[in-house]
Amino acid sequence: MELIDNELKLRPFRVSDSKRLAEFCNNKNIWDNLRDYIPFPYTEKNATEYIGYCQSETPQLTFAIEFSGEFAGSIGLVRQADVYKLTAEIGYWIGEPYWGLGIATKAVRLITEYGFNHLGLVRIYTGVFDFNKASQRVLEKAGFKLECIFEKSVFKNDKICDEYRYGLINKNATQHMV
């Protein structure tokens, strides 16, 4: 499945993305805004394993972000379980050469539409480190609302910081599921 907005495309990962994926994820400026389960340094072997995982998803939840025909980043949804089964957490990053071009905002809008319209999600949320003002702005431009701030809840790069929690509700969702 591909999701398209002019020069931006969300598409399945390809094995040929591995070199650029490793290059982007091996950048500390990227890694500083990601969770620690993403390895650093990041190798082509890490990239190949990640791509294999993404290619095995059914339904597809993780996409490569392509801008003007070039691999530019990644975005995905993590479906929640149990009573949260109609909720997903969104995660994304953009390669540094593509920062400031509005790519993340368009990608967030596309995957949110996909989550609501094709996966039947009612709510999509995410947590952003307090120092990541660019990502906070992306979410706000994409229609997400700041729901709360979890004070001193994140330990990243030997610092304790706040997490800003954003969410968006599918206005077309029904109150009761049949």
Short mmCIF file of N, CA and C in Angstrom, two decimals:
data_model
loop_
_atom_site.label_atom_id
_atom_site.label_comp_id
_atom_site.label_asym_id
_atom_site.label_seq_id
_atom_site.Cartn_x
_atom_site.Cartn_y
_atom_site.Cartn_z
N MET A 1 0.84 -1.18 0.00
CA MET A 1 0.00 0.00 0.00
C MET A 1 0.89 1.24 0.00
N GLU A 2 0.50 2.24 -0.78
CA GLU A 2 1.20 3.51 -0.83
C GLU A 2 0.21 4.63 -0.53
N LEU A 3 0.67 5.62 0.22
CA LEU A 3 -0.11 6.79 0.55
C LEU A 3 0.62 7.98 -0.04
N ILE A 4 -0.08 8.81 -0.83
CA ILE A 4 0.61 9.85 -1.61
C ILE A 4 0.00 11.23 -1.38
N ASP A 5 0.87 12.23 -1.26
CA ASP A 5 0.49 13.65 -1.18
C ASP A 5 1.53 14.44 -1.98
N ASN A 6 1.25 14.69 -3.24
CA ASN A 6 2.16 15.41 -4.15
C ASN A 6 3.54 14.75 -4.19
N GLU A 7 4.58 15.46 -3.72
CA GLU A 7 5.95 14.93 -3.78
C GLU A 7 6.24 13.92 -2.68
N LEU A 8 5.31 13.73 -1.76
CA LEU A 8 5.51 12.85 -0.61
C LEU A 8 4.78 11.53 -0.80
N LYS A 9 5.47 10.46 -0.49
CA LYS A 9 4.87 9.13 -0.59
C LYS A 9 5.24 8.33 0.64
N LEU A 10 4.25 7.66 1.25
CA LEU A 10 4.51 6.66 2.26
C LEU A 10 4.37 5.32 1.57
N ARG A 11 5.42 4.53 1.61
CA ARG A 11 5.44 3.27 0.86
C ARG A 11 6.10 2.18 1.71
N PRO A 12 5.93 0.93 1.30
CA PRO A 12 6.63 -0.13 2.01
C PRO A 12 8.15 0.04 1.89
N PHE A 13 8.86 -0.41 2.91
CA PHE A 13 10.32 -0.38 2.85
C PHE A 13 10.82 -1.34 1.79
N ARG A 14 11.93 -0.98 1.18
CA ARG A 14 12.63 -1.82 0.21
C ARG A 14 14.02 -2.15 0.76
N VAL A 15 14.54 -3.30 0.38
CA VAL A 15 15.90 -3.67 0.79
C VAL A 15 16.88 -2.58 0.36
N SER A 16 16.62 -1.96 -0.77
CA SER A 16 17.52 -0.91 -1.28
C SER A 16 17.53 0.34 -0.40
N ASP A 17 16.63 0.44 0.59
CA ASP A 17 16.61 1.58 1.52
C ASP A 17 17.64 1.42 2.63
N SER A 18 18.24 0.23 2.76
CA SER A 18 19.05 -0.06 3.94
C SER A 18 20.25 0.86 4.11
N LYS A 19 20.95 1.19 3.05
CA LYS A 19 22.13 2.04 3.18
C LYS A 19 21.76 3.44 3.68
N ARG A 20 20.74 4.03 3.08
CA ARG A 20 20.31 5.38 3.46
C ARG A 20 19.68 5.37 4.86
N LEU A 21 18.93 4.32 5.18
CA LEU A 21 18.34 4.16 6.51
C LEU A 21 19.44 4.14 7.56
N ALA A 22 20.47 3.34 7.33
CA ALA A 22 21.59 3.27 8.27
C ALA A 22 22.30 4.61 8.39
N GLU A 23 22.48 5.28 7.29
CA GLU A 23 23.14 6.60 7.30
C GLU A 23 22.34 7.60 8.14
N PHE A 24 21.04 7.66 7.92
CA PHE A 24 20.21 8.61 8.66
C PHE A 24 20.14 8.26 10.14
N CYS A 25 19.93 6.98 10.48
CA CYS A 25 19.76 6.58 11.87
C CYS A 25 21.08 6.58 12.64
N ASN A 26 22.18 6.63 11.94
CA ASN A 26 23.48 6.69 12.60
C ASN A 26 23.87 8.15 12.91
N ASN A 27 22.96 9.06 12.74
CA ASN A 27 23.16 10.48 13.01
C ASN A 27 22.65 10.78 14.43
N LYS A 28 23.53 11.24 15.30
CA LYS A 28 23.13 11.50 16.69
C LYS A 28 22.04 12.56 16.78
N ASN A 29 21.97 13.49 15.85
CA ASN A 29 20.90 14.49 15.86
C ASN A 29 19.53 13.84 15.66
N ILE A 30 19.49 12.74 14.92
CA ILE A 30 18.24 11.97 14.77
C ILE A 30 18.01 11.16 16.04
N TRP A 31 19.03 10.40 16.44
CA TRP A 31 18.90 9.48 17.57
C TRP A 31 18.52 10.20 18.85
N ASP A 32 18.98 11.42 19.04
CA ASP A 32 18.67 12.17 20.25
C ASP A 32 17.17 12.35 20.48
N ASN A 33 16.37 12.25 19.41
CA ASN A 33 14.93 12.43 19.51
C ASN A 33 14.15 11.12 19.44
N LEU A 34 14.86 9.99 19.45
CA LEU A 34 14.22 8.68 19.37
C LEU A 34 14.36 7.94 20.69
N ARG A 35 13.58 6.93 20.85
CA ARG A 35 13.68 6.09 22.04
C ARG A 35 14.96 5.26 21.99
N ASP A 36 15.41 4.85 23.14
CA ASP A 36 16.70 4.16 23.23
C ASP A 36 16.70 2.74 22.66
N TYR A 37 15.54 2.16 22.36
CA TYR A 37 15.56 0.83 21.76
C TYR A 37 16.11 0.87 20.33
N ILE A 38 16.17 2.05 19.74
CA ILE A 38 16.85 2.21 18.44
C ILE A 38 18.35 2.21 18.74
N PRO A 39 19.10 1.28 18.17
CA PRO A 39 20.53 1.22 18.51
C PRO A 39 21.30 2.43 18.00
N PHE A 40 22.37 2.76 18.72
CA PHE A 40 23.31 3.78 18.28
C PHE A 40 24.68 3.38 18.75
N PRO A 41 25.66 3.24 17.87
CA PRO A 41 25.55 3.51 16.44
C PRO A 41 24.62 2.53 15.73
N TYR A 42 24.14 2.96 14.57
CA TYR A 42 23.16 2.21 13.77
C TYR A 42 23.87 1.73 12.51
N THR A 43 23.80 0.41 12.28
CA THR A 43 24.54 -0.19 11.16
C THR A 43 23.61 -0.61 10.02
N GLU A 44 24.21 -0.99 8.90
CA GLU A 44 23.39 -1.53 7.79
C GLU A 44 22.73 -2.83 8.20
N LYS A 45 23.36 -3.60 9.07
CA LYS A 45 22.74 -4.83 9.58
C LYS A 45 21.48 -4.48 10.36
N ASN A 46 21.54 -3.45 11.22
CA ASN A 46 20.34 -2.98 11.93
C ASN A 46 19.26 -2.59 10.94
N ALA A 47 19.65 -1.88 9.89
CA ALA A 47 18.69 -1.42 8.87
C ALA A 47 18.05 -2.59 8.16
N THR A 48 18.84 -3.57 7.78
CA THR A 48 18.33 -4.75 7.07
C THR A 48 17.34 -5.52 7.95
N GLU A 49 17.66 -5.67 9.21
CA GLU A 49 16.76 -6.37 10.14
C GLU A 49 15.45 -5.59 10.31
N TYR A 50 15.55 -4.29 10.44
CA TYR A 50 14.36 -3.45 10.59
C TYR A 50 13.48 -3.53 9.35
N ILE A 51 14.08 -3.46 8.19
CA ILE A 51 13.33 -3.54 6.93
C ILE A 51 12.61 -4.89 6.84
N GLY A 52 13.29 -5.96 7.21
CA GLY A 52 12.66 -7.29 7.20
C GLY A 52 11.45 -7.34 8.12
N TYR A 53 11.59 -6.75 9.29
CA TYR A 53 10.47 -6.69 10.23
C TYR A 53 9.30 -5.92 9.61
N CYS A 54 9.59 -4.77 9.05
CA CYS A 54 8.53 -3.93 8.44
C CYS A 54 7.84 -4.65 7.29
N GLN A 55 8.60 -5.38 6.51
CA GLN A 55 8.03 -6.09 5.37
C GLN A 55 7.14 -7.25 5.79
N SER A 56 7.27 -7.71 7.03
CA SER A 56 6.47 -8.84 7.50
C SER A 56 5.15 -8.40 8.14
N GLU A 57 4.94 -7.11 8.30
CA GLU A 57 3.73 -6.63 8.98
C GLU A 57 2.46 -6.89 8.16
N THR A 58 1.43 -7.34 8.87
CA THR A 58 0.10 -7.48 8.28
C THR A 58 -0.92 -7.11 9.34
N PRO A 59 -1.65 -6.03 9.16
CA PRO A 59 -1.57 -5.06 8.07
C PRO A 59 -0.30 -4.22 8.20
N GLN A 60 0.02 -3.53 7.14
CA GLN A 60 1.20 -2.68 7.15
C GLN A 60 0.99 -1.51 8.09
N LEU A 61 1.96 -1.32 9.01
CA LEU A 61 1.88 -0.25 9.99
C LEU A 61 3.07 0.71 9.92
N THR A 62 4.15 0.28 9.28
CA THR A 62 5.37 1.07 9.21
C THR A 62 5.71 1.34 7.75
N PHE A 63 6.01 2.60 7.46
CA PHE A 63 6.24 3.02 6.08
C PHE A 63 7.56 3.76 5.95
N ALA A 64 8.16 3.64 4.78
CA ALA A 64 9.26 4.52 4.38
C ALA A 64 8.64 5.81 3.90
N ILE A 65 9.28 6.92 4.23
CA ILE A 65 8.84 8.22 3.73
C ILE A 65 9.72 8.55 2.54
N GLU A 66 9.09 8.77 1.40
CA GLU A 66 9.82 9.12 0.18
C GLU A 66 9.43 10.54 -0.22
N PHE A 67 10.43 11.36 -0.48
CA PHE A 67 10.19 12.74 -0.88
C PHE A 67 10.92 13.00 -2.19
N SER A 68 10.19 13.43 -3.20
CA SER A 68 10.76 13.69 -4.54
C SER A 68 11.58 12.50 -5.02
N GLY A 69 11.06 11.29 -4.78
CA GLY A 69 11.70 10.07 -5.27
C GLY A 69 12.85 9.56 -4.42
N GLU A 70 13.15 10.21 -3.30
CA GLU A 70 14.27 9.82 -2.44
C GLU A 70 13.77 9.37 -1.07
N PHE A 71 14.41 8.33 -0.51
CA PHE A 71 14.10 7.90 0.84
C PHE A 71 14.46 9.03 1.80
N ALA A 72 13.50 9.44 2.66
CA ALA A 72 13.72 10.60 3.54
C ALA A 72 13.46 10.32 5.01
N GLY A 73 12.90 9.16 5.36
CA GLY A 73 12.62 8.89 6.75
C GLY A 73 11.67 7.72 6.93
N SER A 74 11.10 7.63 8.13
CA SER A 74 10.21 6.52 8.47
C SER A 74 9.08 7.02 9.36
N ILE A 75 7.93 6.36 9.23
CA ILE A 75 6.77 6.69 10.07
C ILE A 75 5.98 5.41 10.29
N GLY A 76 5.39 5.28 11.47
CA GLY A 76 4.62 4.07 11.73
C GLY A 76 3.64 4.24 12.86
N LEU A 77 2.77 3.27 12.96
CA LEU A 77 1.78 3.20 14.02
C LEU A 77 2.03 1.92 14.82
N VAL A 78 1.94 2.01 16.13
CA VAL A 78 2.05 0.84 17.00
C VAL A 78 0.69 0.65 17.64
N ARG A 79 0.00 -0.39 17.16
CA ARG A 79 -1.34 -0.66 17.69
C ARG A 79 -1.22 -1.10 19.14
N GLN A 80 -2.17 -0.65 19.93
CA GLN A 80 -2.20 -1.02 21.34
C GLN A 80 -3.08 -2.26 21.51
N ALA A 81 -3.04 -2.84 22.69
CA ALA A 81 -3.73 -4.11 22.93
C ALA A 81 -4.83 -3.94 23.97
N ASP A 82 -5.57 -5.01 24.16
CA ASP A 82 -6.59 -5.13 25.19
C ASP A 82 -7.64 -4.03 25.01
N VAL A 83 -7.98 -3.30 26.05
CA VAL A 83 -9.03 -2.29 25.95
C VAL A 83 -8.59 -1.08 25.14
N TYR A 84 -7.32 -1.02 24.78
CA TYR A 84 -6.77 0.07 23.96
C TYR A 84 -6.64 -0.31 22.49
N LYS A 85 -7.31 -1.38 22.09
CA LYS A 85 -7.14 -1.94 20.74
C LYS A 85 -7.53 -1.00 19.59
N LEU A 86 -8.28 0.06 19.86
CA LEU A 86 -8.65 1.02 18.82
C LEU A 86 -7.76 2.28 18.87
N THR A 87 -6.64 2.14 19.56
CA THR A 87 -5.67 3.22 19.72
C THR A 87 -4.33 2.78 19.18
N ALA A 88 -3.57 3.72 18.64
CA ALA A 88 -2.21 3.44 18.20
C ALA A 88 -1.31 4.61 18.56
N GLU A 89 -0.05 4.28 18.79
CA GLU A 89 0.97 5.31 19.01
C GLU A 89 1.66 5.56 17.68
N ILE A 90 1.86 6.82 17.34
CA ILE A 90 2.55 7.19 16.12
C ILE A 90 4.01 7.51 16.45
N GLY A 91 4.89 7.11 15.55
CA GLY A 91 6.30 7.44 15.68
C GLY A 91 6.85 7.78 14.31
N TYR A 92 7.80 8.70 14.26
CA TYR A 92 8.34 9.12 12.97
C TYR A 92 9.68 9.81 13.16
N TRP A 93 10.45 9.85 12.11
CA TRP A 93 11.66 10.66 12.05
C TRP A 93 11.95 10.98 10.59
N ILE A 94 12.63 12.08 10.38
CA ILE A 94 12.99 12.56 9.04
C ILE A 94 14.51 12.71 9.01
N GLY A 95 15.15 12.27 7.93
CA GLY A 95 16.59 12.45 7.77
C GLY A 95 16.94 13.93 7.81
N GLU A 96 18.06 14.24 8.45
CA GLU A 96 18.41 15.65 8.66
C GLU A 96 18.46 16.50 7.39
N PRO A 97 18.91 15.95 6.25
CA PRO A 97 18.89 16.80 5.03
C PRO A 97 17.50 17.27 4.61
N TYR A 98 16.46 16.62 5.16
CA TYR A 98 15.08 16.94 4.78
C TYR A 98 14.33 17.73 5.85
N TRP A 99 15.02 18.14 6.91
CA TRP A 99 14.37 18.91 7.97
C TRP A 99 13.92 20.27 7.44
N GLY A 100 12.78 20.72 7.96
CA GLY A 100 12.30 22.06 7.64
C GLY A 100 11.55 22.19 6.33
N LEU A 101 11.23 21.06 5.70
CA LEU A 101 10.54 21.10 4.41
C LEU A 101 9.05 20.76 4.50
N GLY A 102 8.55 20.55 5.70
CA GLY A 102 7.13 20.21 5.89
C GLY A 102 6.82 18.75 5.65
N ILE A 103 7.84 17.94 5.49
CA ILE A 103 7.65 16.51 5.18
C ILE A 103 6.99 15.78 6.35
N ALA A 104 7.46 16.02 7.55
CA ALA A 104 6.93 15.31 8.71
C ALA A 104 5.44 15.60 8.90
N THR A 105 5.05 16.85 8.76
CA THR A 105 3.64 17.20 8.94
C THR A 105 2.76 16.48 7.92
N LYS A 106 3.18 16.47 6.66
CA LYS A 106 2.41 15.77 5.63
C LYS A 106 2.36 14.27 5.91
N ALA A 107 3.49 13.70 6.33
CA ALA A 107 3.55 12.26 6.62
C ALA A 107 2.64 11.91 7.79
N VAL A 108 2.64 12.74 8.83
CA VAL A 108 1.76 12.51 9.98
C VAL A 108 0.30 12.56 9.56
N ARG A 109 -0.05 13.52 8.74
CA ARG A 109 -1.44 13.62 8.26
C ARG A 109 -1.82 12.38 7.45
N LEU A 110 -0.94 11.92 6.57
CA LEU A 110 -1.24 10.75 5.73
C LEU A 110 -1.43 9.49 6.56
N ILE A 111 -0.52 9.24 7.50
CA ILE A 111 -0.63 7.99 8.26
C ILE A 111 -1.80 8.05 9.25
N THR A 112 -2.12 9.25 9.72
CA THR A 112 -3.28 9.40 10.60
C THR A 112 -4.56 9.08 9.84
N GLU A 113 -4.67 9.60 8.63
CA GLU A 113 -5.82 9.29 7.78
C GLU A 113 -5.91 7.78 7.52
N TYR A 114 -4.77 7.17 7.23
CA TYR A 114 -4.71 5.72 7.02
C TYR A 114 -5.18 4.98 8.28
N GLY A 115 -4.68 5.38 9.43
CA GLY A 115 -5.06 4.72 10.68
C GLY A 115 -6.54 4.83 10.97
N PHE A 116 -7.11 6.01 10.73
CA PHE A 116 -8.53 6.21 10.99
C PHE A 116 -9.40 5.52 9.93
N ASN A 117 -9.07 5.68 8.66
CA ASN A 117 -9.94 5.21 7.58
C ASN A 117 -9.72 3.77 7.16
N HIS A 118 -8.52 3.23 7.34
CA HIS A 118 -8.25 1.86 6.88
C HIS A 118 -8.05 0.86 8.02
N LEU A 119 -7.61 1.36 9.18
CA LEU A 119 -7.38 0.46 10.31
C LEU A 119 -8.49 0.56 11.36
N GLY A 120 -9.40 1.52 11.20
CA GLY A 120 -10.51 1.66 12.13
C GLY A 120 -10.12 2.21 13.49
N LEU A 121 -9.01 2.92 13.57
CA LEU A 121 -8.58 3.48 14.85
C LEU A 121 -9.48 4.63 15.28
N VAL A 122 -9.62 4.79 16.57
CA VAL A 122 -10.41 5.88 17.14
C VAL A 122 -9.48 6.97 17.66
N ARG A 123 -8.29 6.58 18.12
CA ARG A 123 -7.37 7.54 18.72
C ARG A 123 -5.93 7.21 18.32
N ILE A 124 -5.18 8.26 18.01
CA ILE A 124 -3.74 8.14 17.74
C ILE A 124 -3.05 9.13 18.66
N TYR A 125 -1.98 8.68 19.28
CA TYR A 125 -1.26 9.54 20.24
C TYR A 125 0.24 9.36 20.08
N THR A 126 1.00 10.21 20.74
CA THR A 126 2.44 10.05 20.83
C THR A 126 2.98 10.87 21.97
N GLY A 127 4.19 10.54 22.38
CA GLY A 127 4.92 11.31 23.38
C GLY A 127 6.14 11.93 22.74
N VAL A 128 6.42 13.19 23.07
CA VAL A 128 7.55 13.91 22.49
C VAL A 128 8.39 14.46 23.64
N PHE A 129 9.70 14.32 23.54
CA PHE A 129 10.59 14.87 24.56
C PHE A 129 10.43 16.39 24.61
N ASP A 130 10.52 16.96 25.80
CA ASP A 130 10.28 18.40 25.95
C ASP A 130 11.20 19.27 25.10
N PHE A 131 12.39 18.78 24.80
CA PHE A 131 13.35 19.58 24.02
C PHE A 131 13.12 19.50 22.51
N ASN A 132 12.22 18.61 22.06
CA ASN A 132 11.99 18.43 20.63
C ASN A 132 10.83 19.34 20.17
N LYS A 133 11.12 20.62 20.12
CA LYS A 133 10.09 21.61 19.75
C LYS A 133 9.62 21.43 18.31
N ALA A 134 10.51 21.01 17.42
CA ALA A 134 10.12 20.81 16.01
C ALA A 134 9.04 19.74 15.88
N SER A 135 9.20 18.63 16.60
CA SER A 135 8.20 17.57 16.53
C SER A 135 6.89 17.99 17.17
N GLN A 136 6.97 18.78 18.23
CA GLN A 136 5.74 19.29 18.84
C GLN A 136 4.98 20.15 17.84
N ARG A 137 5.70 20.96 17.10
CA ARG A 137 5.08 21.83 16.08
C ARG A 137 4.48 21.00 14.95
N VAL A 138 5.17 19.95 14.52
CA VAL A 138 4.64 19.05 13.49
C VAL A 138 3.28 18.52 13.90
N LEU A 139 3.19 18.01 15.11
CA LEU A 139 1.94 17.43 15.59
C LEU A 139 0.83 18.47 15.67
N GLU A 140 1.15 19.65 16.16
CA GLU A 140 0.14 20.71 16.23
C GLU A 140 -0.35 21.10 14.85
N LYS A 141 0.55 21.20 13.88
CA LYS A 141 0.13 21.55 12.50
C LYS A 141 -0.69 20.43 11.88
N ALA A 142 -0.48 19.20 12.33
CA ALA A 142 -1.24 18.06 11.81
C ALA A 142 -2.57 17.87 12.54
N GLY A 143 -2.89 18.76 13.48
CA GLY A 143 -4.17 18.69 14.16
C GLY A 143 -4.17 18.01 15.51
N PHE A 144 -3.03 17.51 15.97
CA PHE A 144 -2.94 16.86 17.27
C PHE A 144 -3.01 17.92 18.37
N LYS A 145 -3.57 17.52 19.51
CA LYS A 145 -3.71 18.42 20.65
C LYS A 145 -2.79 17.96 21.78
N LEU A 146 -2.18 18.92 22.46
CA LEU A 146 -1.41 18.61 23.64
C LEU A 146 -2.39 18.19 24.74
N GLU A 147 -2.28 16.93 25.19
CA GLU A 147 -3.21 16.41 26.19
C GLU A 147 -2.67 16.58 27.61
N CYS A 148 -1.38 16.42 27.77
CA CYS A 148 -0.80 16.54 29.10
C CYS A 148 0.73 16.56 28.99
N ILE A 149 1.35 16.89 30.09
CA ILE A 149 2.80 16.84 30.19
C ILE A 149 3.13 15.90 31.35
N PHE A 150 3.88 14.85 31.04
CA PHE A 150 4.34 13.93 32.08
C PHE A 150 5.67 14.47 32.59
N GLU A 151 5.63 15.08 33.75
CA GLU A 151 6.83 15.73 34.28
C GLU A 151 7.88 14.71 34.70
N LYS A 152 9.11 14.99 34.30
CA LYS A 152 10.28 14.21 34.71
C LYS A 152 10.10 12.71 34.47
N SER A 153 9.48 12.36 33.35
CA SER A 153 9.16 10.95 33.07
C SER A 153 10.12 10.29 32.09
N VAL A 154 11.03 11.04 31.48
CA VAL A 154 11.91 10.51 30.45
C VAL A 154 13.36 10.70 30.89
N PHE A 155 14.16 9.65 30.69
CA PHE A 155 15.60 9.74 30.93
C PHE A 155 16.29 9.48 29.60
N LYS A 156 16.83 10.54 29.00
CA LYS A 156 17.46 10.45 27.68
C LYS A 156 18.77 11.23 27.71
N ASN A 157 19.82 10.62 27.21
CA ASN A 157 21.15 11.26 27.15
C ASN A 157 21.59 11.79 28.51
N ASP A 158 21.39 10.97 29.54
CA ASP A 158 21.81 11.30 30.91
C ASP A 158 21.10 12.52 31.49
N LYS A 159 19.91 12.84 30.96
CA LYS A 159 19.12 13.95 31.48
C LYS A 159 17.69 13.49 31.72
N ILE A 160 17.09 14.02 32.77
CA ILE A 160 15.69 13.77 33.05
C ILE A 160 14.89 14.91 32.41
N CYS A 161 13.86 14.54 31.64
CA CYS A 161 13.06 15.58 30.99
C CYS A 161 11.58 15.20 31.00
N ASP A 162 10.78 16.14 30.57
CA ASP A 162 9.33 15.95 30.50
C ASP A 162 8.96 15.33 29.15
N GLU A 163 7.83 14.64 29.15
CA GLU A 163 7.26 14.13 27.91
C GLU A 163 5.96 14.88 27.64
N TYR A 164 5.85 15.44 26.44
CA TYR A 164 4.63 16.10 26.01
C TYR A 164 3.80 15.06 25.26
N ARG A 165 2.59 14.79 25.76
CA ARG A 165 1.74 13.77 25.17
C ARG A 165 0.68 14.44 24.30
N TYR A 166 0.67 14.06 23.03
CA TYR A 166 -0.28 14.60 22.04
C TYR A 166 -1.24 13.50 21.60
N GLY A 167 -2.46 13.87 21.26
CA GLY A 167 -3.43 12.91 20.77
C GLY A 167 -4.37 13.54 19.74
N LEU A 168 -4.97 12.66 18.95
CA LEU A 168 -5.97 13.07 17.97
C LEU A 168 -7.05 12.01 17.94
N ILE A 169 -8.29 12.46 17.96
CA ILE A 169 -9.45 11.57 17.96
C ILE A 169 -10.07 11.55 16.57
N ASN A 170 -10.47 10.36 16.12
CA ASN A 170 -11.19 10.19 14.86
C ASN A 170 -12.62 10.68 15.07
N LYS A 171 -12.93 11.81 14.52
CA LYS A 171 -14.26 12.42 14.71
C LYS A 171 -15.37 11.59 14.08
N ASN A 172 -15.02 10.70 13.15
CA ASN A 172 -16.01 9.88 12.46
C ASN A 172 -16.24 8.53 13.14
N ALA A 173 -15.53 8.27 14.24
CA ALA A 173 -15.67 6.98 14.92
C ALA A 173 -17.03 6.90 15.61
N THR A 174 -17.58 5.71 15.63
CA THR A 174 -18.86 5.51 16.30
C THR A 174 -18.62 5.32 17.79
N GLN A 175 -19.61 5.63 18.57
CA GLN A 175 -19.51 5.51 20.02
C GLN A 175 -19.46 4.04 20.46
N HIS A 176 -20.21 3.19 19.76
CA HIS A 176 -20.28 1.78 20.13
C HIS A 176 -19.89 0.91 18.95
N MET A 177 -19.12 -0.08 19.21
CA MET A 177 -18.72 -1.03 18.17
C MET A 177 -19.70 -2.18 18.16
N VAL A 178 -19.99 -2.69 16.99
CA VAL A 178 -20.93 -3.81 16.88
C VAL A 178 -20.14 -5.08 16.73
#
